[in-house]
Amino acid sequence: DAGVTQSPTHLIKTRGQQVTLRCSPKSGHDTVSWYQQALGQGPQFIFQYYEEEERQRGNFPDRFSGHQFPNYSSELNVNALLLGDSALYLCASSLVQGGEAFFGQGTRLTVV
Amino acid sequence: KQEVTQIPAALSVPEGENLVLNCSFTDSAIYNLQWFRQDPGKGLTSLLLIQSSQREQTSGRLNASLDKSSGRSTLYIAASQPGDSATYLCASYSGNTPLVFGKGTRLSVIA
């Protein structure tokens, strides 16, 4: 079992651009959540997907959107990038809502 | 709204010492609490999950306790090693809400 995998590992974007981050959940997990972690802070919840629907959403603007595919993999899209969007983006999967969460290695996004 | 606090923010100990990391939460109506380890620039590794009905969980040199009534959890690390150096995060789950994280405790174990 490869666990939760995220791609890419790192990327650099320019202000105003759009970015797509990808996540494959742990085998058998159908619930995928995305978090943003700024340096020195704990992860902040962006949204959660289950059965291809957004089930919950944190306090993030509409520039942040997502998608879940039939195979449970997920994408996080961020439009009109701001310098403040620079962070580590983490994907987590769980077998059930509230079950043990497993995280990927993260995608480090730098906006210049 | 659940708030999770971790004290201290940073801790430095000599190798071999036993240590305790603290986590407090404001809403005691939690379903579970999870402890994670994070190495610099990396993702989170799950260490222990404590269900609300449990008082403690153990894995190797790690022991986590949960006291819902006081809103506290502790992570005990026995016989610390330099390889234990990392940031330790706790997160609570309260049902129909996402995980709420503390800011973490940065641990340095000095050889």
PDB file of C-alpha atoms in Angstrom:
ATOM      1  CA  ASP A   1       0.000   0.000   0.000  1.00  0.00           C
ATOM      2  CA  ALA A   2       1.580   3.256  -1.175  1.00  0.00           C
ATOM      3  CA  GLY A   3      -0.338   5.340   1.330  1.00  0.00           C
ATOM      4  CA  VAL A   4      -1.486   8.835   0.391  1.00  0.00           C
ATOM      5  CA  THR A   5       0.450  10.246  -2.546  1.00  0.00           C
ATOM      6  CA  GLN A   6       0.539  13.852  -3.724  1.00  0.00           C
ATOM      7  CA  SER A   7       1.925  15.484  -6.819  1.00  0.00           C
ATOM      8  CA  PRO A   8       3.871  17.517  -7.551  1.00  0.00           C
ATOM      9  CA  THR A   9       6.226  17.735  -4.574  1.00  0.00           C
ATOM     10  CA  HIS A  10       7.203  21.327  -5.226  1.00  0.00           C
ATOM     11  CA  LEU A  11       6.173  24.021  -7.644  1.00  0.00           C
ATOM     12  CA  ILE A  12       6.684  27.703  -8.215  1.00  0.00           C
ATOM     13  CA  LYS A  13       3.975  29.903  -9.715  1.00  0.00           C
ATOM     14  CA  THR A  14       3.593  33.587 -10.492  1.00  0.00           C
ATOM     15  CA  ARG A  15       0.939  35.808  -8.934  1.00  0.00           C
ATOM     16  CA  GLY A  16      -2.328  35.624 -10.853  1.00  0.00           C
ATOM     17  CA  GLN A  17      -1.677  32.167 -12.246  1.00  0.00           C
ATOM     18  CA  GLN A  18      -3.715  29.048 -11.571  1.00  0.00           C
ATOM     19  CA  VAL A  19      -2.471  25.797 -10.056  1.00  0.00           C
ATOM     20  CA  THR A  20      -3.753  22.228  -9.733  1.00  0.00           C
ATOM     21  CA  LEU A  21      -2.539  19.854  -7.043  1.00  0.00           C
ATOM     22  CA  ARG A  22      -3.307  16.152  -7.064  1.00  0.00           C
ATOM     23  CA  CYS A  23      -3.874  13.506  -4.415  1.00  0.00           C
ATOM     24  CA  SER A  24      -4.377   9.752  -4.450  1.00  0.00           C
ATOM     25  CA  PRO A  25      -5.838   8.449  -1.195  1.00  0.00           C
ATOM     26  CA  LYS A  26      -4.766   5.381   0.728  1.00  0.00           C
ATOM     27  CA  SER A  27      -6.211   2.203  -0.750  1.00  0.00           C
ATOM     28  CA  GLY A  28      -9.842   1.729   0.250  1.00  0.00           C
ATOM     29  CA  HIS A  29     -10.286   5.274   1.584  1.00  0.00           C
ATOM     30  CA  ASP A  30     -13.152   7.249   0.066  1.00  0.00           C
ATOM     31  CA  THR A  31     -12.908  10.472   2.079  1.00  0.00           C
ATOM     32  CA  VAL A  32     -10.305  13.049   1.043  1.00  0.00           C
ATOM     33  CA  SER A  33      -9.535  16.311   2.837  1.00  0.00           C
ATOM     34  CA  TRP A  34      -7.219  19.166   1.898  1.00  0.00           C
ATOM     35  CA  TYR A  35      -5.302  21.377   4.323  1.00  0.00           C
ATOM     36  CA  GLN A  36      -3.075  24.431   3.982  1.00  0.00           C
ATOM     37  CA  GLN A  37      -0.121  24.759   6.331  1.00  0.00           C
ATOM     38  CA  ALA A  38       1.750  28.041   6.613  1.00  0.00           C
ATOM     39  CA  LEU A  39       5.231  28.039   8.078  1.00  0.00           C
ATOM     40  CA  GLY A  40       5.165  27.522  11.843  1.00  0.00           C
ATOM     41  CA  GLN A  41       1.411  26.957  11.935  1.00  0.00           C
ATOM     42  CA  GLY A  42      -0.856  23.966  12.220  1.00  0.00           C
ATOM     43  CA  PRO A  43      -2.713  22.777   9.120  1.00  0.00           C
ATOM     44  CA  GLN A  44      -5.902  24.687   8.285  1.00  0.00           C
ATOM     45  CA  PHE A  45      -8.856  22.822   6.752  1.00  0.00           C
ATOM     46  CA  ILE A  46      -9.766  23.790   3.186  1.00  0.00           C
ATOM     47  CA  PHE A  47     -12.456  21.251   2.224  1.00  0.00           C
ATOM     48  CA  GLN A  48     -13.433  17.601   2.278  1.00  0.00           C
ATOM     49  CA  TYR A  49     -14.726  15.377  -0.513  1.00  0.00           C
ATOM     50  CA  TYR A  50     -16.812  12.227  -0.255  1.00  0.00           C
ATOM     51  CA  GLU A  51     -18.604  10.408  -3.062  1.00  0.00           C
ATOM     52  CA  GLU A  52     -17.417  13.075  -5.499  1.00  0.00           C
ATOM     53  CA  GLU A  53     -19.197  15.835  -3.571  1.00  0.00           C
ATOM     54  CA  GLU A  54     -17.777  18.592  -1.387  1.00  0.00           C
ATOM     55  CA  ARG A  55     -19.032  17.635   2.054  1.00  0.00           C
ATOM     56  CA  GLN A  56     -17.463  20.366   4.188  1.00  0.00           C
ATOM     57  CA  ARG A  57     -15.613  23.572   3.552  1.00  0.00           C
ATOM     58  CA  GLY A  58     -13.358  25.690   5.713  1.00  0.00           C
ATOM     59  CA  ASN A  59     -12.915  29.453   5.684  1.00  0.00           C
ATOM     60  CA  PHE A  60     -11.234  29.742   2.303  1.00  0.00           C
ATOM     61  CA  PRO A  61     -12.309  31.925  -0.652  1.00  0.00           C
ATOM     62  CA  ASP A  62     -13.941  30.586  -3.796  1.00  0.00           C
ATOM     63  CA  ARG A  63     -10.578  30.802  -5.545  1.00  0.00           C
ATOM     64  CA  PHE A  64      -9.989  27.441  -3.893  1.00  0.00           C
ATOM     65  CA  SER A  65     -11.956  24.670  -5.545  1.00  0.00           C
ATOM     66  CA  GLY A  66     -11.692  20.944  -5.784  1.00  0.00           C
ATOM     67  CA  HIS A  67     -12.857  17.778  -7.366  1.00  0.00           C
ATOM     68  CA  GLN A  68     -13.032  14.112  -6.521  1.00  0.00           C
ATOM     69  CA  PHE A  69     -12.986  11.423  -9.177  1.00  0.00           C
ATOM     70  CA  PRO A  70     -14.792   8.041  -9.195  1.00  0.00           C
ATOM     71  CA  ASN A  71     -11.541   6.342  -8.110  1.00  0.00           C
ATOM     72  CA  TYR A  72     -11.537   8.668  -5.029  1.00  0.00           C
ATOM     73  CA  SER A  73      -8.485  10.634  -6.150  1.00  0.00           C
ATOM     74  CA  SER A  74      -8.809  14.363  -5.786  1.00  0.00           C
ATOM     75  CA  GLU A  75      -7.598  17.689  -7.137  1.00  0.00           C
ATOM     76  CA  LEU A  76      -7.207  21.062  -5.477  1.00  0.00           C
ATOM     77  CA  ASN A  77      -7.366  24.068  -7.785  1.00  0.00           C
ATOM     78  CA  VAL A  78      -6.364  27.576  -6.811  1.00  0.00           C
ATOM     79  CA  ASN A  79      -7.100  30.473  -9.161  1.00  0.00           C
ATOM     80  CA  ALA A  80      -5.659  33.992  -9.219  1.00  0.00           C
ATOM     81  CA  LEU A  81      -2.757  33.048  -6.986  1.00  0.00           C
ATOM     82  CA  LEU A  82      -1.654  35.497  -4.302  1.00  0.00           C
ATOM     83  CA  LEU A  83       1.691  35.665  -2.519  1.00  0.00           C
ATOM     84  CA  GLY A  84      -0.159  34.601   0.636  1.00  0.00           C
ATOM     85  CA  ASP A  85      -1.115  31.299  -0.977  1.00  0.00           C
ATOM     86  CA  SER A  86       2.484  30.155  -0.577  1.00  0.00           C
ATOM     87  CA  ALA A  87       2.295  27.205   1.812  1.00  0.00           C
ATOM     88  CA  LEU A  88       2.518  23.451   2.187  1.00  0.00           C
ATOM     89  CA  TYR A  89      -0.681  21.842   0.903  1.00  0.00           C
ATOM     90  CA  LEU A  90      -1.553  18.558   2.545  1.00  0.00           C
ATOM     91  CA  CYS A  91      -3.991  15.894   1.479  1.00  0.00           C
ATOM     92  CA  ALA A  92      -5.457  13.434   3.962  1.00  0.00           C
ATOM     93  CA  SER A  93      -7.627  10.377   3.523  1.00  0.00           C
ATOM     94  CA  SER A  94      -9.663   8.306   5.938  1.00  0.00           C
ATOM     95  CA  LEU A  95     -11.772   5.186   5.757  1.00  0.00           C
ATOM     96  CA  VAL A  96     -14.745   6.916   7.324  1.00  0.00           C
ATOM     97  CA  GLN A  97     -15.451  10.476   8.401  1.00  0.00           C
ATOM     98  CA  GLY A  98     -13.738  10.934  11.717  1.00  0.00           C
ATOM     99  CA  GLY A  99     -11.610   7.858  11.320  1.00  0.00           C
ATOM    100  CA  GLU A 100      -7.830   7.855  11.563  1.00  0.00           C
ATOM    101  CA  ALA A 101      -6.485  10.363   9.054  1.00  0.00           C
ATOM    102  CA  PHE A 102      -3.478   9.555   6.913  1.00  0.00           C
ATOM    103  CA  PHE A 103      -1.566  12.363   5.243  1.00  0.00           C
ATOM    104  CA  GLY A 104       0.525  12.616   2.117  1.00  0.00           C
ATOM    105  CA  GLN A 105       3.976  14.179   1.946  1.00  0.00           C
ATOM    106  CA  GLY A 106       2.523  17.499   0.826  1.00  0.00           C
ATOM    107  CA  THR A 107       3.019  19.890  -2.066  1.00  0.00           C
ATOM    108  CA  ARG A 108       5.150  22.952  -1.374  1.00  0.00           C
ATOM    109  CA  LEU A 109       3.683  25.851  -3.390  1.00  0.00           C
ATOM    110  CA  THR A 110       5.686  29.035  -3.759  1.00  0.00           C
ATOM    111  CA  VAL A 111       4.027  32.060  -5.359  1.00  0.00           C
ATOM    112  CA  VAL A 112       6.394  34.764  -6.612  1.00  0.00           C
TER     113      VAL A 112
ATOM    114  CA  LYS B   1     -15.646  26.620  17.815  1.00  0.00           C
ATOM    115  CA  GLN B   2     -12.962  24.141  18.821  1.00  0.00           C
ATOM    116  CA  GLU B   3      -9.550  25.572  19.637  1.00  0.00           C
ATOM    117  CA  VAL B   4      -6.487  23.413  20.214  1.00  0.00           C
ATOM    118  CA  THR B   5      -3.416  24.662  22.056  1.00  0.00           C
ATOM    119  CA  GLN B   6      -0.042  22.996  22.418  1.00  0.00           C
ATOM    120  CA  ILE B   7       2.471  23.936  25.084  1.00  0.00           C
ATOM    121  CA  PRO B   8       5.395  24.356  24.958  1.00  0.00           C
ATOM    122  CA  ALA B   9       5.962  25.631  21.418  1.00  0.00           C
ATOM    123  CA  ALA B  10       9.517  24.287  21.504  1.00  0.00           C
ATOM    124  CA  LEU B  11      11.407  21.883  23.728  1.00  0.00           C
ATOM    125  CA  SER B  12      15.033  20.789  23.857  1.00  0.00           C
ATOM    126  CA  VAL B  13      16.073  17.781  25.911  1.00  0.00           C
ATOM    127  CA  PRO B  14      19.164  15.570  26.253  1.00  0.00           C
ATOM    128  CA  GLU B  15      19.068  12.087  24.773  1.00  0.00           C
ATOM    129  CA  GLY B  16      17.565   9.456  27.057  1.00  0.00           C
ATOM    130  CA  GLU B  17      15.212  11.787  28.873  1.00  0.00           C
ATOM    131  CA  ASN B  18      11.521  10.981  29.254  1.00  0.00           C
ATOM    132  CA  LEU B  19       9.286  13.853  28.199  1.00  0.00           C
ATOM    133  CA  VAL B  20       5.668  14.952  28.018  1.00  0.00           C
ATOM    134  CA  LEU B  21       4.025  17.074  25.329  1.00  0.00           C
ATOM    135  CA  ASN B  22       0.756  18.788  26.164  1.00  0.00           C
ATOM    136  CA  CYS B  23      -2.372  19.422  24.115  1.00  0.00           C
ATOM    137  CA  SER B  24      -5.499  21.192  25.346  1.00  0.00           C
ATOM    138  CA  PHE B  25      -8.835  21.687  23.617  1.00  0.00           C
ATOM    139  CA  THR B  26     -11.788  23.927  24.420  1.00  0.00           C
ATOM    140  CA  ASP B  27     -14.723  21.695  23.411  1.00  0.00           C
ATOM    141  CA  SER B  28     -14.736  18.451  25.379  1.00  0.00           C
ATOM    142  CA  ALA B  29     -17.358  16.871  23.091  1.00  0.00           C
ATOM    143  CA  ILE B  30     -14.741  15.262  20.875  1.00  0.00           C
ATOM    144  CA  TYR B  31     -14.992  11.943  19.039  1.00  0.00           C
ATOM    145  CA  ASN B  32     -11.271  11.337  18.954  1.00  0.00           C
ATOM    146  CA  LEU B  33      -7.866  12.942  19.198  1.00  0.00           C
ATOM    147  CA  GLN B  34      -4.920  12.146  16.977  1.00  0.00           C
ATOM    148  CA  TRP B  35      -1.203  12.798  17.456  1.00  0.00           C
ATOM    149  CA  PHE B  36       1.070  13.350  14.471  1.00  0.00           C
ATOM    150  CA  ARG B  37       4.758  13.787  13.829  1.00  0.00           C
ATOM    151  CA  GLN B  38       6.041  16.162  11.145  1.00  0.00           C
ATOM    152  CA  ASP B  39       9.624  16.359   9.941  1.00  0.00           C
ATOM    153  CA  PRO B  40      10.736  19.700   8.405  1.00  0.00           C
ATOM    154  CA  GLY B  41       9.016  20.343   5.090  1.00  0.00           C
ATOM    155  CA  LYS B  42       7.338  16.942   5.110  1.00  0.00           C
ATOM    156  CA  GLY B  43       3.846  15.590   5.550  1.00  0.00           C
ATOM    157  CA  LEU B  44       2.249  14.330   8.757  1.00  0.00           C
ATOM    158  CA  THR B  45       2.819  10.842  10.110  1.00  0.00           C
ATOM    159  CA  SER B  46       0.054   9.474  12.310  1.00  0.00           C
ATOM    160  CA  LEU B  47       1.394   8.317  15.681  1.00  0.00           C
ATOM    161  CA  LEU B  48      -1.639   7.515  17.821  1.00  0.00           C
ATOM    162  CA  LEU B  49      -5.407   7.864  17.652  1.00  0.00           C
ATOM    163  CA  ILE B  50      -7.403   7.934  20.888  1.00  0.00           C
ATOM    164  CA  GLN B  51     -11.145   7.414  20.705  1.00  0.00           C
ATOM    165  CA  SER B  52     -13.313   9.427  23.105  1.00  0.00           C
ATOM    166  CA  SER B  53     -14.143   6.241  25.031  1.00  0.00           C
ATOM    167  CA  GLN B  54     -10.469   5.473  25.631  1.00  0.00           C
ATOM    168  CA  ARG B  55      -8.141   6.884  28.270  1.00  0.00           C
ATOM    169  CA  GLU B  56      -4.849   6.058  26.600  1.00  0.00           C
ATOM    170  CA  GLN B  57      -3.089   4.425  23.686  1.00  0.00           C
ATOM    171  CA  THR B  58       0.422   3.042  23.467  1.00  0.00           C
ATOM    172  CA  SER B  59       2.782   2.394  20.587  1.00  0.00           C
ATOM    173  CA  GLY B  60       6.345   1.439  21.398  1.00  0.00           C
ATOM    174  CA  ARG B  61       7.962   4.256  23.382  1.00  0.00           C
ATOM    175  CA  LEU B  62       4.934   6.492  22.890  1.00  0.00           C
ATOM    176  CA  ASN B  63       1.940   6.755  25.176  1.00  0.00           C
ATOM    177  CA  ALA B  64      -0.925   9.165  24.645  1.00  0.00           C
ATOM    178  CA  SER B  65      -3.594   9.901  27.230  1.00  0.00           C
ATOM    179  CA  LEU B  66      -6.924  11.653  26.941  1.00  0.00           C
ATOM    180  CA  ASP B  67      -8.934  13.419  29.656  1.00  0.00           C
ATOM    181  CA  LYS B  68     -12.063  14.807  28.026  1.00  0.00           C
ATOM    182  CA  SER B  69     -13.405  16.368  31.216  1.00  0.00           C
ATOM    183  CA  SER B  70     -10.367  18.601  31.578  1.00  0.00           C
ATOM    184  CA  GLY B  71      -9.882  19.098  27.837  1.00  0.00           C
ATOM    185  CA  ARG B  72      -6.364  17.709  27.850  1.00  0.00           C
ATOM    186  CA  SER B  73      -4.231  15.130  26.108  1.00  0.00           C
ATOM    187  CA  THR B  74      -0.587  14.303  26.688  1.00  0.00           C
ATOM    188  CA  LEU B  75       1.977  12.499  24.575  1.00  0.00           C
ATOM    189  CA  TYR B  76       4.638  10.762  26.643  1.00  0.00           C
ATOM    190  CA  ILE B  77       7.892   9.818  24.927  1.00  0.00           C
ATOM    191  CA  ALA B  78      10.132   7.433  26.843  1.00  0.00           C
ATOM    192  CA  ALA B  79      13.910   7.315  26.520  1.00  0.00           C
ATOM    193  CA  SER B  80      14.073  10.032  23.863  1.00  0.00           C
ATOM    194  CA  GLN B  81      16.461   9.650  20.917  1.00  0.00           C
ATOM    195  CA  PRO B  82      17.881  12.172  18.422  1.00  0.00           C
ATOM    196  CA  GLY B  83      15.665  10.570  15.775  1.00  0.00           C
ATOM    197  CA  ASP B  84      12.629  11.750  17.751  1.00  0.00           C
ATOM    198  CA  SER B  85      13.487  15.347  16.828  1.00  0.00           C
ATOM    199  CA  ALA B  86      10.505  16.700  14.898  1.00  0.00           C
ATOM    200  CA  THR B  87       7.361  18.772  15.352  1.00  0.00           C
ATOM    201  CA  TYR B  88       4.529  16.996  17.138  1.00  0.00           C
ATOM    202  CA  LEU B  89       0.967  18.032  16.366  1.00  0.00           C
ATOM    203  CA  CYS B  90      -2.288  17.081  18.018  1.00  0.00           C
ATOM    204  CA  ALA B  91      -5.670  17.352  16.319  1.00  0.00           C
ATOM    205  CA  SER B  92      -9.196  16.835  17.578  1.00  0.00           C
ATOM    206  CA  TYR B  93     -12.250  15.587  15.706  1.00  0.00           C
ATOM    207  CA  SER B  94     -15.679  16.569  17.057  1.00  0.00           C
ATOM    208  CA  GLY B  95     -18.098  15.023  14.571  1.00  0.00           C
ATOM    209  CA  ASN B  96     -19.263  16.673  11.339  1.00  0.00           C
ATOM    210  CA  THR B  97     -16.240  18.926  11.597  1.00  0.00           C
ATOM    211  CA  PRO B  98     -12.772  18.626  10.159  1.00  0.00           C
ATOM    212  CA  LEU B  99      -9.664  17.938  12.198  1.00  0.00           C
ATOM    213  CA  VAL B 100      -8.670  20.984  14.250  1.00  0.00           C
ATOM    214  CA  PHE B 101      -4.933  21.234  14.818  1.00  0.00           C
ATOM    215  CA  GLY B 102      -2.719  22.890  17.363  1.00  0.00           C
ATOM    216  CA  LYS B 103       0.387  24.744  16.194  1.00  0.00           C
ATOM    217  CA  GLY B 104       2.633  21.943  17.345  1.00  0.00           C
ATOM    218  CA  THR B 105       5.585  21.460  19.689  1.00  0.00           C
ATOM    219  CA  ARG B 106       9.011  21.481  18.062  1.00  0.00           C
ATOM    220  CA  LEU B 107      11.155  18.878  19.825  1.00  0.00           C
ATOM    221  CA  SER B 108      14.932  18.714  19.696  1.00  0.00           C
ATOM    222  CA  VAL B 109      16.698  15.752  21.298  1.00  0.00           C
ATOM    223  CA  ILE B 110      20.371  16.481  21.799  1.00  0.00           C
ATOM    224  CA  ALA B 111      22.887  13.606  21.610  1.00  0.00           C
TER     225      ALA B 111
END
